[in-house]
mmCIF file of C-alpha atoms and ligand atoms in Angstrom:
data_model
loop_
_atom_site.group_PDB
_atom_site.id
_atom_site.type_symbol
_atom_site.label_atom_id
_atom_site.label_comp_id
_atom_site.label_asym_id
_atom_site.label_seq_id
_atom_site.Cartn_x
_atom_site.Cartn_y
_atom_site.Cartn_z
ATOM 1 C CA UNK A 1 -7.752 177.702 247.224
ATOM 2 C CA UNK A 2 -4.494 175.818 247.770
ATOM 3 C CA UNK A 3 -1.696 175.499 245.225
ATOM 4 C CA UNK A 4 -0.406 171.946 244.941
ATOM 5 C CA UNK A 5 2.705 170.877 243.010
ATOM 6 C CA UNK A 6 2.878 167.175 242.158
ATOM 7 C CA UNK A 7 5.623 165.125 240.484
ATOM 8 C CA UNK A 8 4.858 162.039 238.384
ATOM 9 C CA UNK A 9 1.316 163.114 237.478
ATOM 10 C CA UNK A 10 1.089 161.105 234.260
ATOM 11 C CA UNK A 11 -0.362 157.940 235.828
ATOM 12 C CA UNK A 12 -0.811 155.960 239.036
ATOM 13 C CA UNK A 13 -1.011 157.773 242.355
ATOM 14 C CA UNK A 14 0.281 161.081 240.940
ATOM 15 C CA UNK A 15 -2.566 161.228 238.424
ATOM 16 C CA UNK A 16 -5.069 160.359 241.156
ATOM 17 C CA UNK A 17 -3.667 163.066 243.485
ATOM 18 C CA UNK A 18 -4.047 165.529 240.609
ATOM 19 C CA UNK A 19 -7.647 164.478 239.927
ATOM 20 C CA UNK A 20 -8.753 164.584 243.552
ATOM 21 C CA UNK A 21 -7.126 167.940 244.354
ATOM 22 C CA UNK A 22 -8.846 169.386 241.263
ATOM 23 C CA UNK A 23 -12.189 167.953 242.412
ATOM 24 C CA UNK A 24 -11.642 169.709 245.752
ATOM 25 C CA UNK A 25 -11.250 173.002 243.904
ATOM 26 C CA UNK A 26 -7.521 173.424 244.466
ATOM 27 C CA UNK A 27 -5.053 174.728 241.884
ATOM 28 C CA UNK A 28 -2.816 171.904 240.690
ATOM 29 C CA UNK A 29 0.608 172.333 239.156
ATOM 30 C CA UNK A 30 0.999 168.854 237.736
ATOM 31 C CA UNK A 31 4.310 167.712 236.341
ATOM 32 C CA UNK A 32 5.354 164.718 234.307
ATOM 33 C CA UNK A 33 8.115 163.588 231.976
ATOM 34 C CA UNK A 34 6.076 163.641 228.759
ATOM 35 C CA UNK A 35 3.028 165.911 228.955
ATOM 36 C CA UNK A 36 2.104 165.329 225.302
ATOM 37 C CA UNK A 37 1.624 161.597 225.823
ATOM 38 C CA UNK A 38 -0.023 161.866 229.264
ATOM 39 C CA UNK A 39 -3.505 161.306 227.844
ATOM 40 C CA UNK A 40 -5.523 161.186 231.072
ATOM 41 C CA UNK A 41 -3.755 164.247 232.422
ATOM 42 C CA UNK A 42 -4.563 166.144 229.218
ATOM 43 C CA UNK A 43 -8.212 165.082 229.568
ATOM 44 C CA UNK A 44 -8.218 166.616 233.057
ATOM 45 C CA UNK A 45 -6.865 169.817 231.500
ATOM 46 C CA UNK A 46 -9.953 169.967 229.265
ATOM 47 C CA UNK A 47 -12.171 169.582 232.321
ATOM 48 C CA UNK A 48 -10.256 172.008 234.564
ATOM 49 C CA UNK A 49 -8.686 174.553 232.158
ATOM 50 C CA UNK A 50 -8.385 177.260 234.831
ATOM 51 C CA UNK A 51 -7.093 175.278 237.798
ATOM 52 C CA UNK A 52 -4.796 172.709 236.183
ATOM 53 C CA UNK A 53 -1.431 173.644 234.786
ATOM 54 C CA UNK A 54 0.820 170.984 233.313
ATOM 55 C CA UNK A 55 4.608 171.209 233.323
ATOM 56 C CA UNK A 56 7.316 169.017 231.861
ATOM 57 C CA UNK A 57 9.579 167.563 234.522
ATOM 58 C CA UNK A 58 11.877 164.599 234.566
ATOM 59 C CA UNK A 59 12.853 164.842 238.233
ATOM 60 C CA UNK A 60 16.291 163.397 237.475
ATOM 61 C CA UNK A 61 17.225 166.246 235.099
ATOM 62 C CA UNK A 62 18.701 169.410 236.554
ATOM 63 C CA UNK A 63 17.850 171.583 233.544
ATOM 64 C CA UNK A 64 14.200 170.520 233.763
ATOM 65 C CA UNK A 65 14.090 171.197 237.519
ATOM 66 C CA UNK A 66 15.468 174.679 236.867
ATOM 67 C CA UNK A 67 13.058 175.290 234.005
ATOM 68 C CA UNK A 68 9.922 174.219 235.881
ATOM 69 C CA UNK A 69 10.886 176.408 238.825
ATOM 70 C CA UNK A 70 11.114 179.457 236.550
ATOM 71 C CA UNK A 71 7.819 178.607 234.837
ATOM 72 C CA UNK A 72 5.951 177.967 238.082
ATOM 73 C CA UNK A 73 7.335 181.167 239.608
ATOM 74 C CA UNK A 74 5.892 183.137 236.704
ATOM 75 C CA UNK A 75 2.451 181.628 237.379
ATOM 76 C CA UNK A 76 2.127 181.571 241.182
ATOM 77 C CA UNK A 77 3.711 183.434 244.075
ATOM 78 C CA UNK A 78 3.535 180.570 246.564
ATOM 79 C CA UNK A 79 3.055 176.807 246.868
ATOM 80 C CA UNK A 80 1.090 175.260 249.734
ATOM 81 C CA UNK A 81 1.680 171.561 249.127
ATOM 82 C CA UNK A 82 4.535 169.796 247.337
ATOM 83 C CA UNK A 83 3.967 166.109 246.684
ATOM 84 C CA UNK A 84 7.176 164.306 245.763
ATOM 85 C CA UNK A 85 5.424 161.311 244.237
ATOM 86 C CA UNK A 86 7.481 160.272 241.190
ATOM 87 C CA UNK A 87 9.250 156.997 241.804
ATOM 88 C CA UNK A 88 10.685 153.922 240.130
ATOM 89 C CA UNK A 89 11.305 150.392 241.248
ATOM 90 C CA UNK A 90 14.373 150.000 239.092
ATOM 91 C CA UNK A 91 15.425 150.845 235.565
ATOM 92 C CA UNK A 92 15.821 147.110 235.195
ATOM 93 C CA UNK A 93 14.252 145.220 238.078
ATOM 94 C CA UNK A 94 16.750 142.362 237.840
ATOM 95 C CA UNK A 95 19.775 144.607 237.938
ATOM 96 C CA UNK A 96 19.551 146.329 241.280
ATOM 97 C CA UNK A 97 17.192 144.089 243.159
ATOM 98 C CA UNK A 98 18.734 140.661 243.255
ATOM 99 C CA UNK A 99 21.967 139.673 244.977
ATOM 100 C CA UNK A 100 24.487 138.615 242.361
ATOM 101 C CA UNK A 101 23.015 141.035 239.817
ATOM 102 C CA UNK A 102 23.663 144.424 241.360
ATOM 103 C CA UNK A 103 24.628 147.083 238.810
ATOM 104 C CA UNK A 104 25.781 150.393 240.173
ATOM 105 C CA UNK A 105 24.429 152.459 237.263
ATOM 106 C CA UNK A 106 20.977 151.085 237.780
ATOM 107 C CA UNK A 107 21.185 151.400 241.551
ATOM 108 C CA UNK A 108 22.270 155.042 241.178
ATOM 109 C CA UNK A 109 19.328 155.793 238.894
ATOM 110 C CA UNK A 110 16.849 154.516 241.489
ATOM 111 C CA UNK A 111 18.513 156.638 244.175
ATOM 112 C CA UNK A 112 18.516 159.702 241.928
ATOM 113 C CA UNK A 113 14.773 159.478 241.203
ATOM 114 C CA UNK A 114 13.500 158.202 244.568
ATOM 115 C CA UNK A 115 15.776 159.882 247.108
ATOM 116 C CA UNK A 116 17.910 162.696 245.712
ATOM 117 C CA UNK A 117 15.357 164.318 243.382
ATOM 118 C CA UNK A 118 12.737 164.863 246.135
ATOM 119 C CA UNK A 119 15.396 166.700 248.155
ATOM 120 C CA UNK A 120 16.558 168.774 245.186
ATOM 121 C CA UNK A 121 12.980 169.670 244.241
ATOM 122 C CA UNK A 122 12.119 170.607 247.835
ATOM 123 C CA UNK A 123 15.258 172.757 247.983
ATOM 124 C CA UNK A 124 14.510 174.384 244.632
ATOM 125 C CA UNK A 125 10.921 175.273 245.541
ATOM 126 C CA UNK A 126 11.679 176.500 249.054
ATOM 127 C CA UNK A 127 11.278 180.177 248.133
ATOM 128 C CA UNK A 128 7.687 179.479 247.028
ATOM 129 C CA UNK A 129 6.912 177.118 249.931
ATOM 130 C CA UNK A 130 8.164 179.721 252.398
ATOM 131 C CA UNK A 131 5.564 182.160 251.088
ATOM 132 C CA UNK A 132 2.694 179.859 252.064
ATOM 133 C CA UNK A 133 1.048 180.280 255.470
ATOM 134 C CA UNK A 134 1.178 176.576 256.201
ATOM 135 C CA UNK A 135 3.314 174.749 253.645
ATOM 136 C CA UNK A 136 3.638 170.977 253.546
ATOM 137 C CA UNK A 137 6.028 168.664 251.762
ATOM 138 C CA UNK A 138 4.730 165.115 251.371
ATOM 139 C CA UNK A 139 7.366 162.617 250.284
ATOM 140 C CA UNK A 140 5.663 159.470 249.019
ATOM 141 C CA UNK A 141 7.799 156.755 250.508
ATOM 142 C CA UNK A 142 7.188 153.067 251.127
ATOM 143 C CA UNK A 143 7.073 150.637 253.987
ATOM 144 C CA UNK A 144 9.875 148.974 252.010
ATOM 145 C CA UNK A 145 12.022 151.813 253.357
ATOM 146 C CA UNK A 146 11.533 150.667 256.946
ATOM 147 C CA UNK A 147 14.758 149.068 258.159
ATOM 148 C CA UNK A 148 12.992 147.825 261.285
ATOM 149 C CA UNK A 149 10.397 145.922 259.241
ATOM 150 C CA UNK A 150 12.824 144.458 256.696
ATOM 151 C CA UNK A 151 12.809 140.695 257.082
ATOM 152 C CA UNK A 152 13.188 139.505 253.464
ATOM 153 C CA UNK A 153 15.989 139.743 250.893
ATOM 154 C CA UNK A 154 15.979 141.441 247.486
ATOM 155 C CA UNK A 155 14.667 144.851 246.331
ATOM 156 C CA UNK A 156 18.008 146.387 247.321
ATOM 157 C CA UNK A 157 17.792 149.596 245.343
ATOM 158 C CA UNK A 158 14.110 150.375 245.930
ATOM 159 C CA UNK A 159 14.104 149.612 249.661
ATOM 160 C CA UNK A 160 17.387 151.437 250.267
ATOM 161 C CA UNK A 161 16.249 154.446 248.224
ATOM 162 C CA UNK A 162 13.073 154.762 250.299
ATOM 163 C CA UNK A 163 15.044 154.374 253.562
ATOM 164 C CA UNK A 164 17.228 157.241 252.288
ATOM 165 C CA UNK A 165 14.109 159.256 251.444
ATOM 166 C CA UNK A 166 12.873 158.679 254.988
ATOM 167 C CA UNK A 167 16.116 160.024 256.425
ATOM 168 C CA UNK A 168 16.017 162.978 254.035
ATOM 169 C CA UNK A 169 12.461 163.719 255.185
ATOM 170 C CA UNK A 170 13.560 163.671 258.822
ATOM 171 C CA UNK A 171 16.539 165.962 258.228
ATOM 172 C CA UNK A 172 14.453 168.334 256.081
ATOM 173 C CA UNK A 173 11.876 168.536 258.876
ATOM 174 C CA UNK A 174 14.615 169.715 261.239
ATOM 175 C CA UNK A 175 15.827 172.320 258.756
ATOM 176 C CA UNK A 176 12.362 173.576 257.836
ATOM 177 C CA UNK A 177 10.509 173.475 261.172
ATOM 178 C CA UNK A 178 11.321 177.037 262.094
ATOM 179 C CA UNK A 179 10.125 178.184 258.680
ATOM 180 C CA UNK A 180 6.764 176.593 259.527
ATOM 181 C CA UNK A 181 7.039 173.987 256.747
ATOM 182 C CA UNK A 182 5.721 170.525 257.660
ATOM 183 C CA UNK A 183 7.643 167.646 256.082
ATOM 184 C CA UNK A 184 6.172 164.136 255.979
ATOM 185 C CA UNK A 185 7.122 160.681 254.699
ATOM 186 C CA UNK A 186 3.896 158.876 253.750
ATOM 187 C CA UNK A 187 3.520 155.199 252.885
ATOM 188 C CA UNK A 188 0.458 154.838 250.637
ATOM 189 C CA UNK A 189 -0.147 151.112 251.094
ATOM 190 C CA UNK A 190 0.069 148.450 248.395
ATOM 191 C CA UNK A 191 -1.992 149.857 245.564
ATOM 192 C CA UNK A 192 -2.957 148.633 242.108
ATOM 193 C CA UNK A 193 -0.923 150.830 239.732
ATOM 194 C CA UNK A 194 1.754 149.988 237.168
ATOM 195 C CA UNK A 195 4.211 149.840 240.054
ATOM 196 C CA UNK A 196 1.940 148.086 242.562
ATOM 197 C CA UNK A 197 0.939 145.465 239.992
ATOM 198 C CA UNK A 198 -2.267 143.475 239.565
ATOM 199 C CA UNK A 199 -2.027 141.587 242.875
ATOM 200 C CA UNK A 200 -2.234 144.757 244.935
ATOM 201 C CA UNK A 201 -5.250 144.650 247.250
ATOM 202 C CA UNK A 202 -6.168 148.334 247.017
ATOM 203 C CA UNK A 203 -7.526 150.528 244.227
ATOM 204 C CA UNK A 204 -6.007 153.994 244.173
ATOM 205 C CA UNK A 205 -9.053 156.211 244.852
ATOM 206 C CA UNK A 206 -9.519 155.615 248.584
ATOM 207 C CA UNK A 207 -5.843 155.543 249.607
ATOM 208 C CA UNK A 208 -5.198 158.799 247.753
ATOM 209 C CA UNK A 209 -8.231 160.398 249.395
ATOM 210 C CA UNK A 210 -6.909 159.253 252.785
ATOM 211 C CA UNK A 211 -3.462 160.684 252.029
ATOM 212 C CA UNK A 212 -5.022 164.020 251.021
ATOM 213 C CA UNK A 213 -6.934 164.094 254.331
ATOM 214 C CA UNK A 214 -3.773 163.175 256.213
ATOM 215 C CA UNK A 215 -1.769 165.964 254.553
ATOM 216 C CA UNK A 216 -4.618 168.356 255.394
ATOM 217 C CA UNK A 217 -4.859 167.497 259.065
ATOM 218 C CA UNK A 218 -1.156 167.207 259.940
ATOM 219 C CA UNK A 219 0.484 170.163 261.627
ATOM 220 C CA UNK A 220 4.031 171.285 262.254
ATOM 221 C CA UNK A 221 4.068 169.041 265.343
ATOM 222 C CA UNK A 222 3.878 166.037 262.976
ATOM 223 C CA UNK A 223 6.817 167.204 260.903
ATOM 224 C CA UNK A 224 9.478 164.552 260.340
ATOM 225 C CA UNK A 225 7.135 161.610 260.893
ATOM 226 C CA UNK A 226 7.023 158.391 258.840
ATOM 227 C CA UNK A 227 3.295 157.693 258.537
ATOM 228 C CA UNK A 228 0.909 155.304 256.851
ATOM 229 C CA UNK A 229 -2.027 156.864 255.009
ATOM 230 C CA UNK A 230 -4.202 156.678 258.138
ATOM 231 C CA UNK A 231 -1.668 158.677 260.109
ATOM 232 C CA UNK A 232 -0.174 155.813 262.137
ATOM 233 C CA UNK A 233 3.545 156.149 262.759
ATOM 234 C CA UNK A 234 5.675 153.455 261.133
ATOM 235 C CA UNK A 235 8.940 152.144 262.587
ATOM 236 C CA UNK A 236 12.049 153.525 260.900
HETATM 237 N N1 NAP B 301 1.692 151.448 244.150
HETATM 238 C C1 NAP B 301 2.155 151.018 245.307
HETATM 239 O O1 NAP B 301 1.768 149.925 245.781
HETATM 240 C C2 NAP B 301 3.133 151.832 246.086
HETATM 241 C C3 NAP B 301 3.482 151.389 247.375
HETATM 242 C C4 NAP B 301 4.380 152.135 248.132
HETATM 243 C C5 NAP B 301 4.894 153.303 247.618
HETATM 244 N N2 NAP B 301 4.557 153.716 246.350
HETATM 245 C C6 NAP B 301 5.158 154.964 245.872
HETATM 246 O O2 NAP B 301 4.154 155.804 245.342
HETATM 247 C C7 NAP B 301 4.706 156.634 244.310
HETATM 248 C C8 NAP B 301 3.843 156.511 243.063
HETATM 249 O O3 NAP B 301 3.845 155.152 242.658
HETATM 250 P P1 NAP B 301 2.794 154.540 241.616
HETATM 251 O O4 NAP B 301 2.321 153.268 242.198
HETATM 252 O O5 NAP B 301 1.834 155.582 241.188
HETATM 253 O O6 NAP B 301 3.797 154.173 240.428
HETATM 254 P P2 NAP B 301 3.575 154.165 238.831
HETATM 255 O O7 NAP B 301 2.181 153.820 238.513
HETATM 256 O O8 NAP B 301 4.685 153.318 238.306
HETATM 257 O O9 NAP B 301 3.812 155.685 238.430
HETATM 258 C C9 NAP B 301 5.074 156.249 238.635
HETATM 259 C C10 NAP B 301 5.035 157.704 238.245
HETATM 260 O O10 NAP B 301 6.340 158.254 238.468
HETATM 261 C C11 NAP B 301 6.748 158.886 237.264
HETATM 262 N N3 NAP B 301 8.203 158.908 237.115
HETATM 263 C C12 NAP B 301 9.073 157.878 237.104
HETATM 264 N N4 NAP B 301 10.320 158.330 236.909
HETATM 265 C C13 NAP B 301 10.233 159.671 236.773
HETATM 266 C C14 NAP B 301 11.153 160.704 236.539
HETATM 267 N N5 NAP B 301 12.461 160.473 236.380
HETATM 268 N N6 NAP B 301 10.700 161.976 236.480
HETATM 269 C C15 NAP B 301 9.387 162.252 236.633
HETATM 270 N N7 NAP B 301 8.452 161.323 236.815
HETATM 271 C C16 NAP B 301 8.876 160.043 236.888
HETATM 272 C C17 NAP B 301 6.085 158.088 236.150
HETATM 273 O O11 NAP B 301 6.090 158.861 234.972
HETATM 274 P P3 NAP B 301 6.142 158.233 233.468
HETATM 275 O O12 NAP B 301 4.705 157.991 233.087
HETATM 276 O O13 NAP B 301 6.807 159.272 232.667
HETATM 277 O O14 NAP B 301 6.949 156.960 233.538
HETATM 278 C C18 NAP B 301 4.708 157.904 236.766
HETATM 279 O O15 NAP B 301 3.929 159.065 236.637
HETATM 280 C C19 NAP B 301 6.137 156.149 244.096
HETATM 281 O O16 NAP B 301 7.033 157.000 244.770
HETATM 282 C C20 NAP B 301 6.142 154.772 244.727
HETATM 283 O O17 NAP B 301 7.420 154.385 245.180
HETATM 284 C C21 NAP B 301 3.692 153.001 245.593
#
């Protein structure tokens, strides 16, 4: 039975990762900003009382990152999979997306949640990841973070934050390879969630299942890759 830590489990892809890992029989350490109001996550807790643990974590808050680490450490002695899933488009879409309306506070917030927090959480949980036989860190990135594929304007903060996350993933893979920890940047596809919006062509069940399979089958030789959910390498 694997132990999987997930950020942003309240809704969208994070909730679906939580559900599917539980269905597979794994132990899930699900985290979200407001556990009390995460209704669907709490319903999963009723269904899987022994294998689901819910923790409070706003990834942008240092005191909460410290607290969850202490709490998790009291419950498990290792973590096999860390999914850095929590992400935002922008605190205020208009204010760090459109040229002429770039606000540094808003831009910084997107970077903190999408790029810096995944690194800080990976760093924090290293002692537990190192104790797994075959640990994996999956950073949920976006094709928007591909500089090579960027041929439209706008979305400054989101696209730049995911490009930064891609670089962080690559550097982490170099630092963690000799510890046997596989580090991946995975683009899920355009999926119907609050972030993906109603025009997205994909429902979340199948893409999340494909990402779980991808995380399962990748090995240390894949570490540092920027992949789509089918395992195809994407251009940086
Ligand atoms: N959907 C797509 O088409 C798509 C495409 C490419 C990449 N992605 C990436 O996939 C990941 C999940 O996206 P999604 O579509 O599931 O988005 P979503 O439906 O908007 O859900 C975002 C999740 O992130 C959480 N979150 C936001 N800020 C947080 C913070 N400071 N601390 C902790 N949790 C926080 C939210 O929690 P609250 O409920 O507390 O707000 C929510 O659980 C993101 O990294 C996103 O960039 C999505």
